[in-house]
Amino acid sequence: MSKQTVVMAGDLIRKHREQVGSRWRKASPGKQALLVLVVLRHDQRLEDLAAGNGISASTLRRWVLELIALLAARAPRLNRVLTQVRAIGATLLLVDGTLIRTRRRTGKANRRHYSGKHKRHGLNVQAITDTGGNLLWLSCALPGKTADITAARRHKLLDHLHTADLALGGDKGYHGLHKDLRELAKKPATANRDHTVITPIKAEVNRPLTDAEKASNSIFNGLRCAVERAFAALKTWRILDKLRLNPRHATTLLRALLVLVQHQQKTHHPTP
């Protein structure tokens, strides 16, 4: 974790204390920021970390929720992200989904949050990146049983992309939302390609892929590796290994981590 990240978080807490008129806390803004970032980075148990710093676990929990709310308020909205990306001349973005593990739910929420694909309970999160692997946007958390294509429809990704005149690349989980590579090649270059989502070509019954189609899929999958790098950067924050916060805070947490990841990307790999 870079020093710049700790300083940025500390500045947010300092400004918030001034706004609410907080006169006294058990820790300085810098120390509070450091303790919260330790929780997020290493999934440190609140009781252990609080006891070593002379505070209660409930106090540390309030600090965690306070900082993630401040960070989440700075998260970019999808329309603004797409406008900025289009302004620099990009034409293609990448999308993928991941499962954030949670504890097993009880009652009616049990089946809704169970992912048949991953065989575990969790929350479905969609991410949009550029072709360089920079994380641009994260969706709100949906129940784990939600398929990627269903999540994309609920978030109305195609409508937003159509407005920004951008194309989207996804894996075979988005097949059916799109015009695939085979259908896209049949269309004239001057044709209207609204709502285009490019996915790998699927083999069909009694029609295996040709060598050229296999090569096309390999090239496209190589391009899509950027999404996996973005998820790897996000999941360096180990609190996502298995979410122990109440799921109602999941979306706020994800947006806070998005801000932290983007801050680190700008700090270590500034865009020219």
XYZ file of C-alpha atoms in Angstrom:
272
model
C 0.000 0.000 0.000
C 1.470 3.323 -1.027
C 1.954 6.264 1.294
C -0.120 8.384 -1.086
C -3.137 6.117 -0.494
C -2.898 6.527 3.289
C -2.512 10.299 2.932
C -5.514 10.520 0.593
C -7.704 8.543 3.016
C -6.486 10.607 5.961
C -7.342 13.847 4.163
C -10.897 12.632 3.556
C -11.342 11.848 7.243
C -9.846 15.196 8.288
C -12.220 17.145 6.034
C -15.179 15.085 7.233
C -14.344 15.807 10.877
C -14.202 19.514 10.124
C -17.564 19.401 8.373
C -19.348 17.568 11.200
C -17.557 19.548 13.901
C -15.951 16.557 15.592
C -13.852 17.931 18.435
C -12.095 14.813 19.709
C -11.338 11.268 18.590
C -9.167 8.525 20.034
C -6.979 8.584 16.937
C -5.730 11.161 14.483
C -7.149 11.128 10.940
C -3.948 9.520 9.680
C -4.026 6.718 12.237
C -7.733 6.091 11.662
C -7.093 5.861 7.917
C -4.205 3.454 8.472
C -6.234 1.164 10.749
C -9.166 1.043 8.319
C -6.899 0.359 5.339
C -5.279 -2.492 7.277
C -8.734 -4.005 7.775
C -9.523 -3.651 4.081
C -6.139 -4.828 2.842
C -5.546 -7.806 5.093
C -9.050 -8.610 6.357
C -7.688 -8.108 9.856
C -10.098 -9.161 12.597
C -11.557 -6.107 14.268
C -11.176 -7.483 17.787
C -7.472 -8.220 17.306
C -6.602 -4.910 15.684
C -8.696 -2.850 18.102
C -7.209 -4.481 21.192
C -3.680 -3.722 20.010
C -4.509 -0.041 19.535
C -6.454 0.674 22.716
C -9.906 1.007 21.176
C -13.020 -1.141 21.091
C -14.050 -3.314 18.158
C -17.285 -1.335 17.817
C -15.319 1.911 17.497
C -13.124 0.417 14.790
C -16.217 -0.881 12.982
C -17.695 2.640 12.967
C -14.415 3.970 11.578
C -14.445 1.369 8.805
C -18.006 2.210 7.795
C -17.233 5.929 7.975
C -14.234 5.745 5.657
C -15.791 3.410 3.096
C -18.776 5.758 2.881
C -16.456 8.724 2.276
C -14.528 6.822 -0.389
C -17.666 5.447 -2.067
C -19.002 8.988 -2.488
C -16.035 9.637 -4.796
C -16.687 6.597 -7.013
C -17.307 7.504 -10.664
C -20.744 6.926 -12.143
C -21.038 4.888 -15.326
C -22.239 7.690 -17.611
C -19.374 9.935 -16.597
C -16.843 7.127 -17.056
C -18.070 6.349 -20.564
C -18.032 10.017 -21.535
C -14.429 10.391 -20.382
C -13.351 7.205 -22.143
C -14.999 8.258 -25.373
C -13.367 11.684 -25.148
C -9.888 10.135 -25.323
C -10.792 8.162 -28.443
C -11.473 4.655 -27.073
C -13.955 2.497 -28.981
C -13.947 -0.793 -27.033
C -14.356 -1.609 -23.352
C -14.264 -4.991 -21.621
C -16.821 -6.434 -19.205
C -16.818 -9.419 -16.888
C -18.400 -10.577 -13.674
C -16.985 -12.050 -10.488
C -18.366 -13.615 -7.325
C -17.598 -12.045 -3.957
C -17.850 -14.820 -1.388
C -20.058 -14.331 1.658
C -21.211 -16.428 4.553
C -24.120 -18.743 4.000
C -27.403 -16.886 4.195
C -30.482 -18.023 6.083
C -34.157 -18.069 5.179
C -35.306 -16.916 1.757
C -31.956 -15.257 1.025
C -30.159 -18.615 1.099
C -30.970 -19.809 -2.428
C -30.847 -16.323 -3.948
C -27.246 -15.878 -2.876
C -26.039 -19.351 -3.877
C -24.101 -19.474 -7.149
C -24.591 -22.739 -9.018
C -21.585 -21.898 -11.193
C -19.170 -21.390 -8.291
C -20.885 -23.772 -5.826
C -20.813 -21.244 -3.000
C -22.691 -18.283 -1.554
C -21.789 -14.815 -2.687
C -22.628 -11.644 -4.571
C -22.378 -11.025 -8.314
C -20.407 -7.923 -9.326
C -19.860 -6.630 -12.867
C -16.750 -4.682 -13.835
C -15.868 -2.584 -16.866
C -12.223 -2.029 -17.794
C -10.311 -0.567 -20.697
C -8.133 -2.748 -22.913
C -5.122 -1.911 -20.746
C -6.630 -3.517 -17.648
C -7.495 -0.301 -15.806
C -10.601 -0.717 -13.651
C -13.148 1.901 -14.705
C -16.435 0.967 -13.047
C -18.007 -1.561 -10.687
C -21.691 -2.351 -10.495
C -23.793 -2.687 -7.384
C -23.813 -6.153 -5.803
C -26.519 -8.577 -6.916
C -27.447 -11.989 -5.422
C -24.968 -14.719 -6.297
C -27.397 -16.727 -8.417
C -27.550 -13.880 -10.965
C -25.964 -14.789 -14.303
C -23.584 -12.312 -15.926
C -25.887 -11.666 -18.868
C -28.815 -11.028 -16.509
C -26.716 -8.627 -14.445
C -25.676 -6.741 -17.585
C -29.325 -6.346 -18.547
C -30.332 -5.144 -15.094
C -27.581 -2.531 -15.142
C -28.659 -1.507 -18.685
C -25.066 -1.614 -19.897
C -26.019 -1.678 -23.566
C -28.131 1.454 -23.288
C -25.283 3.331 -21.644
C -22.773 2.093 -24.221
C -25.076 2.981 -27.105
C -25.380 6.515 -25.760
C -21.580 6.804 -25.560
C -21.069 5.091 -28.966
C -18.844 2.364 -27.514
C -18.591 -1.383 -28.114
C -18.244 -3.970 -25.362
C -16.196 -7.160 -25.257
C -17.204 -10.050 -23.007
C -16.790 -13.795 -22.567
C -19.257 -16.492 -23.638
C -21.403 -15.720 -20.601
C -22.687 -12.680 -22.500
C -23.582 -14.651 -25.610
C -27.132 -13.707 -26.540
C -26.706 -10.094 -25.451
C -24.638 -9.343 -28.485
C -23.720 -9.652 -32.092
C -20.966 -12.251 -31.947
C -17.820 -12.159 -34.075
C -19.326 -14.338 -36.802
C -22.454 -12.178 -37.122
C -20.431 -8.961 -36.845
C -18.223 -10.014 -39.772
C -21.309 -10.456 -41.987
C -22.475 -6.891 -41.495
C -21.268 -4.140 -43.852
C -18.755 -1.734 -42.399
C -21.261 1.088 -42.867
C -24.104 -0.740 -41.120
C -25.542 0.469 -37.839
C -23.873 -1.542 -35.068
C -25.793 -0.238 -32.114
C -25.771 -2.364 -28.986
C -22.761 -4.392 -30.119
C -21.226 -6.789 -27.615
C -18.371 -8.848 -29.040
C -17.934 -12.353 -27.614
C -15.970 -15.437 -28.679
C -17.515 -17.635 -31.347
C -19.381 -20.633 -29.979
C -19.313 -24.039 -31.607
C -22.704 -25.298 -32.722
C -24.262 -28.751 -33.026
C -22.672 -30.563 -35.969
C -20.617 -27.483 -36.729
C -17.244 -27.389 -34.973
C -15.125 -24.270 -35.044
C -12.770 -23.841 -37.959
C -9.074 -23.169 -37.413
C -9.613 -19.522 -38.310
C -12.414 -19.203 -35.755
C -10.271 -20.866 -33.093
C -7.476 -18.417 -33.851
C -9.960 -15.528 -33.647
C -11.148 -16.746 -30.248
C -7.572 -17.063 -29.001
C -6.741 -13.510 -30.038
C -9.905 -12.145 -28.450
C -9.360 -14.099 -25.221
C -5.854 -12.666 -25.060
C -7.378 -9.193 -25.211
C -9.824 -10.105 -22.446
C -6.988 -10.990 -20.043
C -7.027 -7.317 -19.104
C -10.259 -7.881 -17.158
C -8.624 -10.608 -15.088
C -5.759 -8.260 -14.229
C -8.290 -5.690 -13.062
C -10.040 -8.241 -10.819
C -6.659 -9.339 -9.464
C -5.898 -5.728 -8.514
C -9.306 -5.399 -6.845
C -8.924 -8.615 -4.859
C -5.567 -7.626 -3.409
C -7.920 -6.041 -0.870
C -8.406 -9.269 1.036
C -11.592 -8.206 2.733
C -13.175 -9.515 -0.496
C -11.806 -13.034 0.090
C -14.904 -13.688 2.153
C -17.115 -10.754 2.995
C -17.872 -10.564 6.718
C -19.541 -7.161 6.686
C -23.304 -7.116 6.490
C -24.193 -7.609 2.781
C -26.127 -4.341 2.804
C -22.727 -2.599 2.961
C -21.322 -4.596 0.019
C -22.017 -2.043 -2.705
C -20.580 0.791 -0.609
C -17.483 -1.303 0.093
C -16.992 -2.165 -3.579
C -17.241 1.472 -4.638
C -14.766 2.437 -1.932
C -12.307 -0.195 -3.135
C -12.805 1.009 -6.711
C -11.648 4.467 -5.639
C -8.607 2.985 -3.874
C -7.659 0.822 -6.869
C -8.011 3.734 -9.271
C -5.937 5.943 -6.978
C -3.171 3.353 -6.959
C -3.378 2.964 -10.734
C -2.972 6.704 -11.207
C -0.158 6.871 -8.649
C 1.914 3.990 -10.007
C 0.837 3.997 -13.659
C -0.231 7.545 -14.535
C -2.083 7.947 -17.833
C -0.131 10.108 -20.278
